[in-house]
């Protein structure tokens, strides 16, 4: 896969100036499986309008603050993975784009992602999706078993 050694970020992601709620399916609880050994999740809090991050079913805390991690936009994307050594380390192709899910305000929408000027951007019907102001957590899954098999939400 091509290298990003000389990559620079020159533009900020598109951020919504007004609230634009996704037009998708209800998603108050998200589970993302990374193989058989690791699972993360997100539980939507309608009061703060953020997702609380979980690791293997337990709250995932930011150690310096000792507070559970809260996320405004959660993205789950799939990308080609290649195992590069005996330890199982992977090289991930983040250049070609692919399928994904975007979650915010307790809603999920199927999206496409693209690498535009070395930044991951999200699209629906060939139009860029504006993210909600706040932080964004991007989960990257391999193509096999893929997003449909590795992600559940309700």
PDB file of C-alpha atoms in Angstrom:
ATOM      1  CA  UNK A   1       0.000   0.000   0.000  1.00  0.00           C
ATOM      2  CA  UNK A   2       1.254   3.537  -0.662  1.00  0.00           C
ATOM      3  CA  UNK A   3       3.006   5.403   2.124  1.00  0.00           C
ATOM      4  CA  UNK A   4       1.730   8.554   3.824  1.00  0.00           C
ATOM      5  CA  UNK A   5       5.179   9.715   5.009  1.00  0.00           C
ATOM      6  CA  UNK A   6       4.840  13.128   3.363  1.00  0.00           C
ATOM      7  CA  UNK A   7       1.118  13.551   4.041  1.00  0.00           C
ATOM      8  CA  UNK A   8      -0.079  16.869   5.380  1.00  0.00           C
ATOM      9  CA  UNK A   9      -3.506  18.018   6.434  1.00  0.00           C
ATOM     10  CA  UNK A  10      -4.505  21.248   4.774  1.00  0.00           C
ATOM     11  CA  UNK A  11      -8.288  21.369   5.178  1.00  0.00           C
ATOM     12  CA  UNK A  12     -10.625  20.807   8.085  1.00  0.00           C
ATOM     13  CA  UNK A  13     -13.413  18.251   7.750  1.00  0.00           C
ATOM     14  CA  UNK A  14     -16.802  19.641   6.856  1.00  0.00           C
ATOM     15  CA  UNK A  15     -18.608  20.462  10.097  1.00  0.00           C
ATOM     16  CA  UNK A  16     -22.290  21.309  10.252  1.00  0.00           C
ATOM     17  CA  UNK A  17     -23.048  24.885  11.228  1.00  0.00           C
ATOM     18  CA  UNK A  18     -26.587  23.839  12.126  1.00  0.00           C
ATOM     19  CA  UNK A  19     -27.839  20.492  13.370  1.00  0.00           C
ATOM     20  CA  UNK A  20     -28.554  18.099  10.506  1.00  0.00           C
ATOM     21  CA  UNK A  21     -29.704  14.771  11.893  1.00  0.00           C
ATOM     22  CA  UNK A  22     -28.897  11.710   9.822  1.00  0.00           C
ATOM     23  CA  UNK A  23     -31.799  10.071   8.016  1.00  0.00           C
ATOM     24  CA  UNK A  24     -31.146   6.487   8.968  1.00  0.00           C
ATOM     25  CA  UNK A  25     -31.947   3.784  11.464  1.00  0.00           C
ATOM     26  CA  UNK A  26     -32.161   4.056  15.259  1.00  0.00           C
ATOM     27  CA  UNK A  27     -28.774   3.322  16.836  1.00  0.00           C
ATOM     28  CA  UNK A  28     -28.671   3.909  20.590  1.00  0.00           C
ATOM     29  CA  UNK A  29     -26.308   0.974  21.180  1.00  0.00           C
ATOM     30  CA  UNK A  30     -23.460   0.060  18.804  1.00  0.00           C
ATOM     31  CA  UNK A  31     -21.211  -3.023  19.004  1.00  0.00           C
ATOM     32  CA  UNK A  32     -18.078  -3.388  16.862  1.00  0.00           C
ATOM     33  CA  UNK A  33     -16.302  -6.767  16.855  1.00  0.00           C
ATOM     34  CA  UNK A  34     -12.636  -6.933  15.915  1.00  0.00           C
ATOM     35  CA  UNK A  35     -12.337 -10.687  15.390  1.00  0.00           C
ATOM     36  CA  UNK A  36     -13.109 -13.018  18.273  1.00  0.00           C
ATOM     37  CA  UNK A  37     -10.866 -11.380  20.880  1.00  0.00           C
ATOM     38  CA  UNK A  38     -11.921  -7.740  21.101  1.00  0.00           C
ATOM     39  CA  UNK A  39     -15.145  -5.752  21.018  1.00  0.00           C
ATOM     40  CA  UNK A  40     -15.839  -2.079  21.504  1.00  0.00           C
ATOM     41  CA  UNK A  41     -19.173  -0.379  21.783  1.00  0.00           C
ATOM     42  CA  UNK A  42     -20.945   2.922  22.110  1.00  0.00           C
ATOM     43  CA  UNK A  43     -24.046   3.746  24.130  1.00  0.00           C
ATOM     44  CA  UNK A  44     -25.958   6.878  23.157  1.00  0.00           C
ATOM     45  CA  UNK A  45     -26.750   9.369  25.921  1.00  0.00           C
ATOM     46  CA  UNK A  46     -29.677  11.552  24.764  1.00  0.00           C
ATOM     47  CA  UNK A  47     -28.984  14.115  27.511  1.00  0.00           C
ATOM     48  CA  UNK A  48     -25.437  14.911  26.346  1.00  0.00           C
ATOM     49  CA  UNK A  49     -26.191  13.859  22.736  1.00  0.00           C
ATOM     50  CA  UNK A  50     -22.971  11.847  22.683  1.00  0.00           C
ATOM     51  CA  UNK A  51     -21.973   8.201  22.586  1.00  0.00           C
ATOM     52  CA  UNK A  52     -20.212   6.724  25.633  1.00  0.00           C
ATOM     53  CA  UNK A  53     -17.405   4.375  24.530  1.00  0.00           C
ATOM     54  CA  UNK A  54     -17.171   0.831  25.903  1.00  0.00           C
ATOM     55  CA  UNK A  55     -14.341  -1.710  25.657  1.00  0.00           C
ATOM     56  CA  UNK A  56     -15.370  -5.351  26.011  1.00  0.00           C
ATOM     57  CA  UNK A  57     -18.622  -4.151  27.619  1.00  0.00           C
ATOM     58  CA  UNK A  58     -16.946  -1.934  30.225  1.00  0.00           C
ATOM     59  CA  UNK A  59     -16.671   1.880  30.250  1.00  0.00           C
ATOM     60  CA  UNK A  60     -13.565   3.052  28.355  1.00  0.00           C
ATOM     61  CA  UNK A  61     -11.950   5.803  30.437  1.00  0.00           C
ATOM     62  CA  UNK A  62      -9.590   8.580  29.477  1.00  0.00           C
ATOM     63  CA  UNK A  63      -6.872   8.000  32.079  1.00  0.00           C
ATOM     64  CA  UNK A  64      -5.736  11.556  32.812  1.00  0.00           C
ATOM     65  CA  UNK A  65      -9.306  12.738  33.435  1.00  0.00           C
ATOM     66  CA  UNK A  66     -10.577   9.333  34.612  1.00  0.00           C
ATOM     67  CA  UNK A  67     -13.827  10.005  32.717  1.00  0.00           C
ATOM     68  CA  UNK A  68     -15.590   7.751  30.262  1.00  0.00           C
ATOM     69  CA  UNK A  69     -14.799   8.714  26.679  1.00  0.00           C
ATOM     70  CA  UNK A  70     -17.662  10.574  24.972  1.00  0.00           C
ATOM     71  CA  UNK A  71     -17.911  10.808  21.187  1.00  0.00           C
ATOM     72  CA  UNK A  72     -20.151  13.027  19.050  1.00  0.00           C
ATOM     73  CA  UNK A  73     -19.691  11.279  15.678  1.00  0.00           C
ATOM     74  CA  UNK A  74     -18.853   7.572  15.433  1.00  0.00           C
ATOM     75  CA  UNK A  75     -17.733   6.185  12.077  1.00  0.00           C
ATOM     76  CA  UNK A  76     -17.105   2.547  11.247  1.00  0.00           C
ATOM     77  CA  UNK A  77     -15.394   1.986   7.911  1.00  0.00           C
ATOM     78  CA  UNK A  78     -13.978  -1.013   6.109  1.00  0.00           C
ATOM     79  CA  UNK A  79     -10.620  -1.011   4.367  1.00  0.00           C
ATOM     80  CA  UNK A  80      -8.200  -3.635   3.013  1.00  0.00           C
ATOM     81  CA  UNK A  81      -5.873  -5.038   5.701  1.00  0.00           C
ATOM     82  CA  UNK A  82      -2.639  -6.916   5.038  1.00  0.00           C
ATOM     83  CA  UNK A  83      -0.819  -8.853   7.789  1.00  0.00           C
ATOM     84  CA  UNK A  84       2.848  -7.843   7.561  1.00  0.00           C
ATOM     85  CA  UNK A  85       4.640  -9.931  10.209  1.00  0.00           C
ATOM     86  CA  UNK A  86       4.415 -12.925  12.534  1.00  0.00           C
ATOM     87  CA  UNK A  87       3.059 -10.736  15.346  1.00  0.00           C
ATOM     88  CA  UNK A  88      -0.051 -10.026  13.267  1.00  0.00           C
ATOM     89  CA  UNK A  89       0.604  -6.320  12.716  1.00  0.00           C
ATOM     90  CA  UNK A  90      -1.400  -4.935   9.828  1.00  0.00           C
ATOM     91  CA  UNK A  91      -0.930  -2.481   7.048  1.00  0.00           C
ATOM     92  CA  UNK A  92      -4.229  -0.768   6.272  1.00  0.00           C
ATOM     93  CA  UNK A  93      -5.086   0.841   2.939  1.00  0.00           C
ATOM     94  CA  UNK A  94      -6.749   4.154   3.761  1.00  0.00           C
ATOM     95  CA  UNK A  95      -6.328   5.579   0.256  1.00  0.00           C
ATOM     96  CA  UNK A  96      -9.018   3.929  -1.839  1.00  0.00           C
ATOM     97  CA  UNK A  97     -12.190   4.542   0.176  1.00  0.00           C
ATOM     98  CA  UNK A  98     -15.057   2.144   0.748  1.00  0.00           C
ATOM     99  CA  UNK A  99     -18.220   1.415   2.706  1.00  0.00           C
ATOM    100  CA  UNK A 100     -19.046   2.570   6.179  1.00  0.00           C
ATOM    101  CA  UNK A 101     -21.570   3.533   8.813  1.00  0.00           C
ATOM    102  CA  UNK A 102     -21.857   6.971  10.411  1.00  0.00           C
ATOM    103  CA  UNK A 103     -23.582   7.402  13.773  1.00  0.00           C
ATOM    104  CA  UNK A 104     -24.680  10.557  15.562  1.00  0.00           C
ATOM    105  CA  UNK A 105     -27.710  11.667  17.570  1.00  0.00           C
ATOM    106  CA  UNK A 106     -28.683   8.011  18.065  1.00  0.00           C
ATOM    107  CA  UNK A 107     -29.056   7.376  14.318  1.00  0.00           C
ATOM    108  CA  UNK A 108     -27.027   5.308  11.817  1.00  0.00           C
ATOM    109  CA  UNK A 109     -26.668   5.992   8.133  1.00  0.00           C
ATOM    110  CA  UNK A 110     -24.832   3.841   5.587  1.00  0.00           C
ATOM    111  CA  UNK A 111     -22.162   5.914   3.891  1.00  0.00           C
ATOM    112  CA  UNK A 112     -19.193   5.781   1.563  1.00  0.00           C
ATOM    113  CA  UNK A 113     -15.841   7.107   2.710  1.00  0.00           C
ATOM    114  CA  UNK A 114     -13.105   8.633   0.578  1.00  0.00           C
ATOM    115  CA  UNK A 115      -9.581   9.847   1.141  1.00  0.00           C
ATOM    116  CA  UNK A 116      -9.563  13.470  -0.020  1.00  0.00           C
ATOM    117  CA  UNK A 117      -6.214  15.260   0.311  1.00  0.00           C
ATOM    118  CA  UNK A 118      -5.134  12.714   2.956  1.00  0.00           C
ATOM    119  CA  UNK A 119      -8.259  13.171   5.073  1.00  0.00           C
ATOM    120  CA  UNK A 120     -11.090  10.683   5.483  1.00  0.00           C
ATOM    121  CA  UNK A 121     -14.385  12.229   4.339  1.00  0.00           C
ATOM    122  CA  UNK A 122     -17.892  10.757   4.470  1.00  0.00           C
ATOM    123  CA  UNK A 123     -20.420  10.783   1.600  1.00  0.00           C
ATOM    124  CA  UNK A 124     -24.026   9.853   0.920  1.00  0.00           C
ATOM    125  CA  UNK A 125     -25.327   9.887  -2.661  1.00  0.00           C
ATOM    126  CA  UNK A 126     -22.044  11.532  -3.791  1.00  0.00           C
ATOM    127  CA  UNK A 127     -22.555  14.491  -1.423  1.00  0.00           C
ATOM    128  CA  UNK A 128     -20.248  15.088   1.527  1.00  0.00           C
ATOM    129  CA  UNK A 129     -21.921  14.583   4.902  1.00  0.00           C
ATOM    130  CA  UNK A 130     -21.397  17.393   7.371  1.00  0.00           C
ATOM    131  CA  UNK A 131     -20.229  16.143  10.755  1.00  0.00           C
ATOM    132  CA  UNK A 132     -21.796  17.405  13.956  1.00  0.00           C
ATOM    133  CA  UNK A 133     -19.519  19.810  15.826  1.00  0.00           C
ATOM    134  CA  UNK A 134     -17.495  17.789  18.350  1.00  0.00           C
ATOM    135  CA  UNK A 135     -15.119  14.853  18.210  1.00  0.00           C
ATOM    136  CA  UNK A 136     -15.196  11.931  15.778  1.00  0.00           C
ATOM    137  CA  UNK A 137     -13.999   8.377  16.470  1.00  0.00           C
ATOM    138  CA  UNK A 138     -13.225   6.293  13.373  1.00  0.00           C
ATOM    139  CA  UNK A 139     -13.181   2.493  13.722  1.00  0.00           C
ATOM    140  CA  UNK A 140     -11.454   0.703  10.819  1.00  0.00           C
ATOM    141  CA  UNK A 141     -12.451  -2.897  10.060  1.00  0.00           C
ATOM    142  CA  UNK A 142     -11.007  -5.365   7.532  1.00  0.00           C
ATOM    143  CA  UNK A 143     -13.023  -6.218   4.407  1.00  0.00           C
ATOM    144  CA  UNK A 144     -13.416  -9.794   5.684  1.00  0.00           C
ATOM    145  CA  UNK A 145     -15.608 -10.493   7.576  1.00  0.00           C
ATOM    146  CA  UNK A 146     -16.613  -6.891   6.827  1.00  0.00           C
ATOM    147  CA  UNK A 147     -18.829  -4.259   8.334  1.00  0.00           C
ATOM    148  CA  UNK A 148     -22.135  -6.158   7.939  1.00  0.00           C
ATOM    149  CA  UNK A 149     -20.801  -9.101   9.985  1.00  0.00           C
ATOM    150  CA  UNK A 150     -18.788  -7.087  12.532  1.00  0.00           C
ATOM    151  CA  UNK A 151     -21.185  -4.269  13.515  1.00  0.00           C
ATOM    152  CA  UNK A 152     -24.552  -4.470  15.233  1.00  0.00           C
ATOM    153  CA  UNK A 153     -26.725  -1.636  16.462  1.00  0.00           C
ATOM    154  CA  UNK A 154     -30.159  -1.117  17.975  1.00  0.00           C
TER     155      UNK A 154
END
